[in-house]
Amino acid sequence: MTRVLFVCTGNVHRSVLAERLLAARLRPGSAVLPESAGTQAWPRAGMERATRVLLEELGGDGSGFVARPLGVELVADAALVLGLAREHREAAVRLAPVALRRCFTLKEFVRLAAGAALPPDDGRIDGRIGATVAAVAARRGRVAPVAPHEDDIADPWGRPHHELGGCAREIDGQVTSLARLLEGAGADV
């Protein structure tokens, strides 16, 4: 299995939505294993009710979720680490500096991949994902920068319910593109 790790603050809304929505958007039997963690999370079973309702409305599965803190091993074991905001990407890099070229924000990765020369689908998920991550990393510094907030997905914690809904839909759009990238179909299919 090829691990893709999503990181947010509490592992309560954004990262779990990304994990479970990516799982729902991947082809059946995919070798990609979406996971999530939080920079300030503590282990606890179950998902917040409002998050689970939105997740399931979008076709994701909320069962069996356990929140967990971000750790060195999680970052080291992931083929791709995707923060939901720049602060999460930076936290992962601080834990495992050698993972720098595998750490992005979700929106940054999808944005940079849009213009990258990505490898063809050769049936080998590990090699293709590694080559895709390397191609996307090579575009850093070569494309025009965006305003910092454009690569972040806003934290809905403590905000009105409609903002959680907007966050969930934004994440769903991003992970739908990500699923296409990871499975070799390209970002604009």
Coordinates of N, CA and C in Angstrom, one line a residue:
M1 N 0.8 -1.2 0.0 CA 0.0 0.0 0.0 C 0.9 1.3 0.0
T2 N 0.4 2.3 -0.7 CA 1.1 3.5 -0.8 C 0.3 4.5 0.1
R3 N 1.0 5.0 1.1 CA 0.3 5.9 2.1 C 0.3 7.4 1.6
V4 N -0.8 8.0 1.7 CA -1.0 9.4 1.5 C -1.6 10.0 2.9
L5 N -0.8 10.8 3.5 CA -1.2 11.4 4.8 C -1.7 12.8 4.7
F6 N -2.9 13.0 5.2 CA -3.4 14.4 5.3 C -3.3 14.9 6.8
V7 N -2.9 16.1 6.9 CA -2.6 16.7 8.2 C -3.4 18.0 8.4
C8 N -4.1 18.1 9.5 CA -4.7 19.4 9.9 C -4.3 19.6 11.4
T9 N -5.1 20.4 12.1 CA -4.8 20.8 13.4 C -5.3 19.7 14.4
G10 N -6.6 19.5 14.4 CA -7.2 18.6 15.4 C -7.5 17.2 14.9
N11 N -7.4 17.0 13.6 CA -7.8 15.7 13.0 C -9.2 15.4 13.3
V12 N -10.0 16.5 13.2 CA -11.4 16.5 13.5 C -12.3 16.8 12.3
H13 N -11.9 17.7 11.5 CA -12.7 18.1 10.3 C -11.9 17.9 9.0
R14 N -11.0 18.8 8.7 CA -10.3 18.9 7.4 C -9.6 17.6 7.0
S15 N -8.7 17.2 7.8 CA -7.9 16.0 7.4 C -8.7 14.7 7.3
V16 N -9.6 14.6 8.2 CA -10.5 13.3 8.2 C -11.4 13.4 6.9
L17 N -11.9 14.6 6.6 CA -12.7 14.7 5.4 C -11.8 14.3 4.2
A18 N -10.6 14.8 4.1 CA -9.7 14.6 3.0 C -9.4 13.1 2.9
E19 N -9.1 12.5 4.1 CA -8.8 11.0 4.1 C -9.9 10.2 3.6
R20 N -11.1 10.4 4.1 CA -12.2 9.6 3.8 C -12.8 9.9 2.4
L21 N -12.8 11.1 2.0 CA -13.2 11.5 0.6 C -12.3 10.9 -0.4
L22 N -11.0 11.0 -0.2 CA -10.1 10.4 -1.1 C -10.3 8.9 -1.2
A23 N -10.5 8.2 -0.1 CA -10.8 6.8 -0.2 C -12.1 6.5 -1.0
A24 N -13.0 7.4 -0.9 CA -14.3 7.2 -1.7 C -14.1 7.5 -3.2
R25 N -13.1 8.3 -3.5 CA -12.9 8.7 -4.9 C -11.9 7.8 -5.7
L26 N -11.1 7.0 -4.9 CA -10.2 6.1 -5.6 C -10.9 4.9 -6.2
R27 N -10.3 4.3 -7.2 CA -10.9 3.1 -7.8 C -11.0 2.0 -6.8
P28 N -12.0 1.1 -6.9 CA -12.1 0.0 -6.0 C -10.8 -0.9 -6.0
G29 N -10.3 -1.3 -4.9 CA -9.0 -2.1 -4.9 C -7.8 -1.2 -5.0
S30 N -7.9 0.1 -5.0 CA -6.7 0.9 -5.1 C -5.6 0.6 -4.1
A31 N -4.4 0.7 -4.5 CA -3.2 0.5 -3.6 C -2.9 1.7 -2.8
V32 N -3.6 2.8 -3.0 CA -3.4 4.0 -2.2 C -4.1 3.9 -0.9
L33 N -3.4 4.2 0.2 CA -4.0 4.2 1.5 C -4.1 5.6 2.1
P34 N -5.2 6.2 2.1 CA -5.3 7.6 2.7 C -5.4 7.4 4.2
E35 N -4.6 8.3 4.9 CA -4.6 8.4 6.3 C -4.7 9.8 6.7
S36 N -4.8 10.1 8.0 CA -4.9 11.5 8.5 C -4.3 11.5 10.0
A37 N -3.9 12.8 10.3 CA -3.5 13.0 11.7 C -3.6 14.5 11.9
G38 N -3.4 14.9 13.2 CA -3.5 16.3 13.5 C -2.3 16.8 14.3
T39 N -1.9 18.0 14.1 CA -0.7 18.6 14.8 C -1.0 18.8 16.3
Q40 N -2.3 18.9 16.7 CA -2.7 19.1 18.0 C -3.8 18.1 18.4
A41 N -3.8 17.0 17.7 CA -4.8 15.9 18.0 C -4.4 15.0 19.1
W42 N -5.4 14.4 19.7 CA -5.2 13.4 20.7 C -6.0 12.2 20.3
P43 N -5.6 11.0 20.6 CA -6.3 9.8 20.2 C -7.7 9.8 20.7
R44 N -8.7 9.6 19.9 CA -10.1 9.5 20.3 C -10.9 8.8 19.1
A45 N -11.8 7.9 19.5 CA -12.5 7.2 18.6 C -13.8 8.0 18.1
G46 N -14.2 7.8 16.9 CA -15.4 8.5 16.4 C -15.1 9.8 15.8
M47 N -16.0 10.3 15.1 CA -15.9 11.5 14.3 C -17.0 12.5 14.8
E48 N -16.7 13.8 14.7 CA -17.7 14.7 15.1 C -19.0 14.5 14.2
R49 N -20.1 14.6 14.9 CA -21.4 14.3 14.2 C -21.6 15.1 12.9
A50 N -21.4 16.4 13.0 CA -21.6 17.3 11.8 C -20.6 16.9 10.7
T51 N -19.4 16.6 11.0 CA -18.4 16.2 10.0 C -18.8 14.9 9.3
R52 N -19.3 13.9 10.2 CA -19.7 12.6 9.6 C -20.9 12.8 8.7
V53 N -21.8 13.6 9.1 CA -23.0 13.8 8.3 C -22.6 14.3 6.9
L54 N -21.8 15.4 6.9 CA -21.3 15.9 5.6 C -20.5 14.9 4.8
L55 N -19.7 14.2 5.5 CA -18.8 13.2 4.8 C -19.7 12.2 4.1
E56 N -20.7 11.7 4.8 CA -21.6 10.7 4.3 C -22.5 11.2 3.2
E57 N -22.9 12.5 3.3 CA -23.7 13.1 2.2 C -22.9 13.2 0.9
L58 N -21.5 13.3 1.0 CA -20.6 13.4 -0.1 C -20.2 12.0 -0.6
G59 N -20.7 11.0 0.1 CA -20.3 9.6 -0.4 C -19.2 8.9 0.4
G60 N -18.7 9.6 1.4 CA -17.6 9.0 2.2 C -18.1 8.1 3.3
D61 N -17.3 7.3 3.9 CA -17.6 6.4 5.0 C -17.0 6.9 6.3
G62 N -17.8 7.2 7.3 CA -17.4 7.7 8.6 C -17.1 6.7 9.6
S63 N -17.3 5.4 9.3 CA -17.1 4.4 10.3 C -15.7 4.1 10.7
G64 N -15.5 3.7 11.9 CA -14.1 3.3 12.4 C -13.1 4.3 12.5
F65 N -13.4 5.6 12.4 CA -12.4 6.6 12.5 C -11.9 6.8 13.9
V66 N -10.5 7.0 14.0 CA -9.9 7.3 15.3 C -8.9 8.4 15.0
A67 N -9.1 9.6 15.7 CA -8.2 10.7 15.5 C -6.8 10.3 16.2
R68 N -5.8 10.9 15.6 CA -4.4 10.6 16.1 C -3.5 11.8 15.9
P69 N -2.5 11.9 16.8 CA -1.5 13.0 16.6 C -0.5 12.7 15.5
L70 N -0.1 13.8 14.9 CA 1.0 13.7 13.9 C 2.3 13.3 14.6
G71 N 3.0 12.3 14.0 CA 4.3 11.9 14.6 C 5.3 11.6 13.5
V72 N 6.5 11.5 13.9 CA 7.6 11.3 12.9 C 7.4 10.1 12.0
E73 N 7.0 9.0 12.6 CA 6.8 7.7 11.8 C 5.7 7.9 10.8
L74 N 4.6 8.6 11.1 CA 3.6 8.8 10.1 C 4.1 9.6 8.9
V75 N 4.9 10.6 9.2 CA 5.5 11.4 8.1 C 6.5 10.6 7.3
A76 N 7.3 9.9 8.0 CA 8.4 9.1 7.3 C 7.8 7.9 6.5
D77 N 6.7 7.4 6.9 CA 6.1 6.2 6.2 C 5.2 6.6 5.0
A78 N 4.9 7.9 4.9 CA 4.0 8.4 3.8 C 4.7 8.7 2.5
A79 N 4.2 8.3 1.4 CA 4.7 8.6 0.1 C 4.5 10.1 -0.2
L80 N 3.4 10.6 0.4 CA 3.0 12.0 0.1 C 2.3 12.5 1.4
V81 N 2.7 13.7 1.8 CA 2.1 14.3 3.0 C 1.5 15.6 2.6
L82 N 0.2 15.7 2.9 CA -0.6 16.9 2.4 C -1.3 17.6 3.6
G83 N -0.7 18.8 3.9 CA -1.3 19.6 4.9 C -2.5 20.3 4.3
L84 N -3.5 20.6 5.2 CA -4.7 21.3 4.7 C -4.4 22.8 4.8
A85 N -3.3 23.2 5.4 CA -2.8 24.6 5.4 C -1.3 24.5 5.5
R86 N -0.7 25.7 5.2 CA 0.8 25.7 5.2 C 1.4 25.3 6.5
E87 N 0.7 25.7 7.6 CA 1.3 25.4 8.9 C 1.4 23.9 9.2
H88 N 0.5 23.1 8.6 CA 0.5 21.7 8.7 C 1.6 21.1 7.9
R89 N 1.8 21.6 6.7 CA 2.9 21.1 5.9 C 4.3 21.4 6.6
E90 N 4.4 22.6 7.2 CA 5.6 23.0 7.9 C 5.8 22.1 9.1
A91 N 4.8 21.8 9.8 CA 4.9 20.9 11.0 C 5.4 19.5 10.6
A92 N 4.9 19.0 9.5 CA 5.4 17.7 9.1 C 6.9 17.8 8.7
V93 N 7.3 18.8 8.0 CA 8.7 19.0 7.7 C 9.6 19.1 8.9
R94 N 9.1 19.8 9.9 CA 9.9 20.0 11.1 C 10.1 18.6 11.8
L95 N 9.1 17.8 11.7 CA 9.2 16.4 12.3 C 10.2 15.5 11.6
A96 N 10.2 15.6 10.2 CA 11.0 14.8 9.4 C 11.5 15.6 8.2
P97 N 12.6 16.4 8.4 CA 13.1 17.3 7.4 C 13.4 16.5 6.0
V98 N 13.8 15.3 6.1 CA 14.1 14.6 4.9 C 12.8 14.4 4.0
A99 N 11.6 14.6 4.6 CA 10.4 14.4 3.8 C 10.0 15.7 3.1
L100 N 10.8 16.7 3.1 CA 10.5 18.0 2.5 C 9.9 17.9 1.1
R101 N 10.5 17.1 0.2 CA 10.1 17.0 -1.2 C 8.8 16.2 -1.3
R102 N 8.3 15.6 -0.2 CA 7.0 14.9 -0.3 C 5.9 15.6 0.5
C103 N 6.2 16.8 1.0 CA 5.2 17.6 1.8 C 4.8 18.8 1.1
F104 N 3.5 18.9 1.0 CA 2.8 20.0 0.3 C 1.5 20.3 1.1
T105 N 0.9 21.4 0.7 CA -0.5 21.5 1.1 C -1.3 20.8 0.0
L106 N -2.5 20.4 0.3 CA -3.4 19.7 -0.7 C -3.6 20.6 -1.9
K107 N -3.9 21.8 -1.7 CA -4.2 22.7 -2.8 C -2.9 23.0 -3.6
E108 N -1.8 23.1 -2.9 CA -0.5 23.4 -3.6 C -0.2 22.2 -4.5
F109 N -0.3 21.0 -4.0 CA 0.0 19.8 -4.8 C -0.8 19.7 -6.1
V110 N -2.1 19.9 -5.9 CA -3.0 19.8 -7.1 C -2.7 20.9 -8.0
R111 N -2.5 22.1 -7.5 CA -2.2 23.3 -8.4 C -0.9 23.1 -9.2
L112 N 0.2 22.6 -8.5 CA 1.5 22.4 -9.2 C 1.4 21.3 -10.1
A113 N 0.6 20.3 -9.8 CA 0.5 19.1 -10.7 C -0.2 19.4 -12.0
A114 N -1.0 20.5 -12.0 CA -1.7 20.9 -13.2 C -0.8 21.2 -14.4
G115 N 0.4 21.6 -14.2 CA 1.3 21.9 -15.3 C 2.5 21.0 -15.3
A116 N 2.5 20.0 -14.5 CA 3.7 19.1 -14.5 C 3.6 18.0 -15.6
A117 N 4.8 17.6 -16.0 CA 4.9 16.4 -16.9 C 4.8 15.2 -16.0
L118 N 3.6 14.6 -16.0 CA 3.4 13.5 -15.1 C 3.6 12.2 -15.8
P119 N 4.1 11.1 -15.0 CA 4.4 9.9 -15.6 C 3.1 9.2 -16.1
P120 N 3.2 8.3 -17.1 CA 2.1 7.6 -17.6 C 1.7 6.5 -16.6
D121 N 0.5 6.0 -16.7 CA 0.0 4.9 -15.9 C 0.7 3.6 -16.4
D122 N 1.6 3.1 -15.6 CA 2.3 1.8 -16.0 C 1.9 0.6 -15.1
G123 N 0.8 0.8 -14.3 CA 0.3 -0.2 -13.5 C 1.0 -0.4 -12.2
R124 N 2.1 0.3 -12.0 CA 2.9 0.2 -10.7 C 2.6 1.5 -9.9
I125 N 1.7 1.4 -8.9 CA 1.3 2.6 -8.2 C 2.5 3.2 -7.4
D126 N 3.3 2.5 -6.7 CA 4.4 3.1 -5.9 C 5.3 3.9 -6.8
G127 N 5.8 3.3 -7.9 CA 6.7 4.1 -8.8 C 6.0 5.3 -9.4
R128 N 4.8 5.2 -9.8 CA 4.1 6.3 -10.4 C 3.9 7.4 -9.4
I129 N 3.5 7.1 -8.2 CA 3.2 8.1 -7.2 C 4.6 8.8 -6.9
G130 N 5.6 8.0 -6.7 CA 6.9 8.6 -6.4 C 7.4 9.5 -7.6
A131 N 7.2 9.1 -8.8 CA 7.5 10.0 -9.9 C 6.6 11.2 -10.0
T132 N 5.3 11.0 -9.7 CA 4.4 12.2 -9.7 C 4.8 13.2 -8.7
V133 N 5.1 12.7 -7.5 CA 5.5 13.6 -6.4 C 6.8 14.3 -6.8
A134 N 7.8 13.6 -7.4 CA 9.0 14.3 -7.8 C 8.8 15.3 -8.9
A135 N 7.9 15.0 -9.8 CA 7.6 16.0 -10.9 C 6.9 17.2 -10.3
V136 N 6.0 17.0 -9.4 CA 5.3 18.2 -8.8 C 6.3 19.0 -7.9
A137 N 7.2 18.3 -7.1 CA 8.2 19.0 -6.3 C 9.1 19.9 -7.2
A138 N 9.4 19.3 -8.4 CA 10.4 20.1 -9.3 C 9.8 21.4 -9.8
R139 N 8.5 21.5 -9.7 CA 7.8 22.8 -10.1 C 7.9 23.9 -9.1
R140 N 8.2 23.5 -7.8 CA 8.3 24.6 -6.8 C 9.4 25.5 -7.2
G141 N 9.1 26.8 -7.1 CA 10.0 27.8 -7.5 C 10.1 28.1 -8.9
R142 N 9.5 27.3 -9.8 CA 9.5 27.5 -11.2 C 8.2 28.1 -11.7
V143 N 7.2 28.1 -10.9 CA 5.9 28.6 -11.3 C 5.6 29.9 -10.5
A144 N 4.8 30.7 -11.0 CA 4.5 32.0 -10.3 C 3.9 31.6 -8.9
P145 N 4.3 32.3 -7.9 CA 3.7 32.0 -6.6 C 2.3 32.6 -6.5
V146 N 1.5 32.0 -5.6 CA 0.2 32.5 -5.3 C 0.2 33.1 -3.9
A147 N -0.8 33.9 -3.6 CA -0.9 34.5 -2.2 C -1.0 33.3 -1.2
P148 N -0.3 33.4 -0.1 CA -0.2 32.3 0.8 C -1.6 31.7 1.2
H149 N -2.6 32.5 1.4 CA -3.9 31.9 1.8 C -4.5 31.0 0.7
E150 N -4.1 31.2 -0.6 CA -4.7 30.4 -1.7 C -4.3 29.0 -1.6
D151 N -3.3 28.6 -0.9 CA -3.0 27.2 -0.8 C -3.5 26.5 0.5
D152 N -4.2 27.3 1.3 CA -4.8 26.8 2.5 C -6.3 26.6 2.4
I153 N -6.8 25.6 3.1 CA -8.2 25.4 3.3 C -8.6 25.9 4.7
A154 N -9.4 26.8 4.8 CA -9.8 27.5 6.1 C -10.3 26.5 7.1
D155 N -9.9 26.6 8.3 CA -10.4 25.8 9.4 C -11.8 26.1 9.8
P156 N -12.7 25.2 9.7 CA -14.1 25.5 10.1 C -14.4 25.3 11.6
W157 N -13.4 25.0 12.4 CA -13.6 24.8 13.8 C -14.3 26.0 14.5
G158 N -15.4 25.8 15.1 CA -16.1 26.9 15.8 C -16.8 27.8 15.0
R159 N -16.8 27.6 13.7 CA -17.5 28.4 12.7 C -18.9 27.9 12.4
P160 N -19.8 28.7 11.8 CA -21.1 28.2 11.5 C -21.1 27.0 10.6
H161 N -22.2 26.2 10.7 CA -22.3 24.9 10.0 C -22.1 25.1 8.5
H162 N -22.6 26.2 7.9 CA -22.4 26.3 6.4 C -20.9 26.4 6.0
E163 N -20.1 26.9 6.9 CA -18.7 27.0 6.6 C -18.0 25.6 6.6
L164 N -18.5 24.7 7.5 CA -18.0 23.3 7.5 C -18.5 22.7 6.2
G165 N -19.7 23.0 5.7 CA -20.1 22.4 4.4 C -19.3 22.9 3.3
G166 N -19.0 24.2 3.3 CA -18.1 24.8 2.2 C -16.8 24.1 2.2
C167 N -16.2 24.0 3.4 CA -14.9 23.3 3.6 C -15.0 21.9 3.0
A168 N -16.0 21.1 3.3 CA -16.1 19.8 2.9 C -16.2 19.7 1.3
R169 N -17.0 20.6 0.7 CA -17.1 20.6 -0.7 C -15.7 21.0 -1.4
E170 N -15.0 22.0 -0.8 CA -13.7 22.4 -1.3 C -12.8 21.2 -1.2
I171 N -12.7 20.5 -0.1 CA -11.8 19.4 0.0 C -12.2 18.3 -1.0
D172 N -13.5 18.0 -1.1 CA -14.0 17.0 -2.1 C -13.5 17.3 -3.5
G173 N -13.6 18.6 -3.9 CA -13.1 19.0 -5.3 C -11.6 18.7 -5.4
Q174 N -10.8 19.0 -4.4 CA -9.4 18.8 -4.4 C -9.0 17.4 -4.4
V175 N -9.7 16.6 -3.6 CA -9.3 15.1 -3.5 C -9.8 14.4 -4.7
T176 N -10.8 14.9 -5.4 CA -11.3 14.2 -6.6 C -10.2 14.4 -7.7
S177 N -9.6 15.6 -7.8 CA -8.5 15.8 -8.7 C -7.2 15.0 -8.2
L178 N -7.0 14.9 -6.9 CA -5.9 14.2 -6.4 C -6.0 12.7 -6.8
A179 N -7.2 12.1 -6.6 CA -7.4 10.7 -7.0 C -7.1 10.5 -8.4
R180 N -7.4 11.3 -9.3 CA -7.1 11.2 -10.7 C -5.6 11.2 -10.9
L181 N -4.9 12.1 -10.2 CA -3.5 12.2 -10.3 C -2.8 11.0 -9.9
L182 N -3.2 10.5 -8.7 CA -2.6 9.3 -8.1 C -2.8 8.1 -8.9
E183 N -3.9 8.0 -9.6 CA -4.2 6.8 -10.3 C -3.9 6.9 -11.8
G184 N -3.2 8.0 -12.1 CA -2.6 8.1 -13.5 C -3.5 8.6 -14.5
A185 N -4.6 9.3 -14.2 CA -5.5 9.8 -15.2 C -5.3 11.3 -15.5
G186 N -4.4 12.0 -14.7 CA -4.2 13.4 -14.9 C -5.2 14.2 -14.1
A187 N -4.8 15.5 -13.9 CA -5.6 16.4 -13.1 C -6.9 16.9 -13.7
D188 N -6.9 17.0 -15.1 CA -8.1 17.6 -15.7 C -9.0 16.6 -16.4
V189 N -9.0 15.4 -15.9 CA -9.9 14.4 -16.5 C -11.3 14.6 -16.0

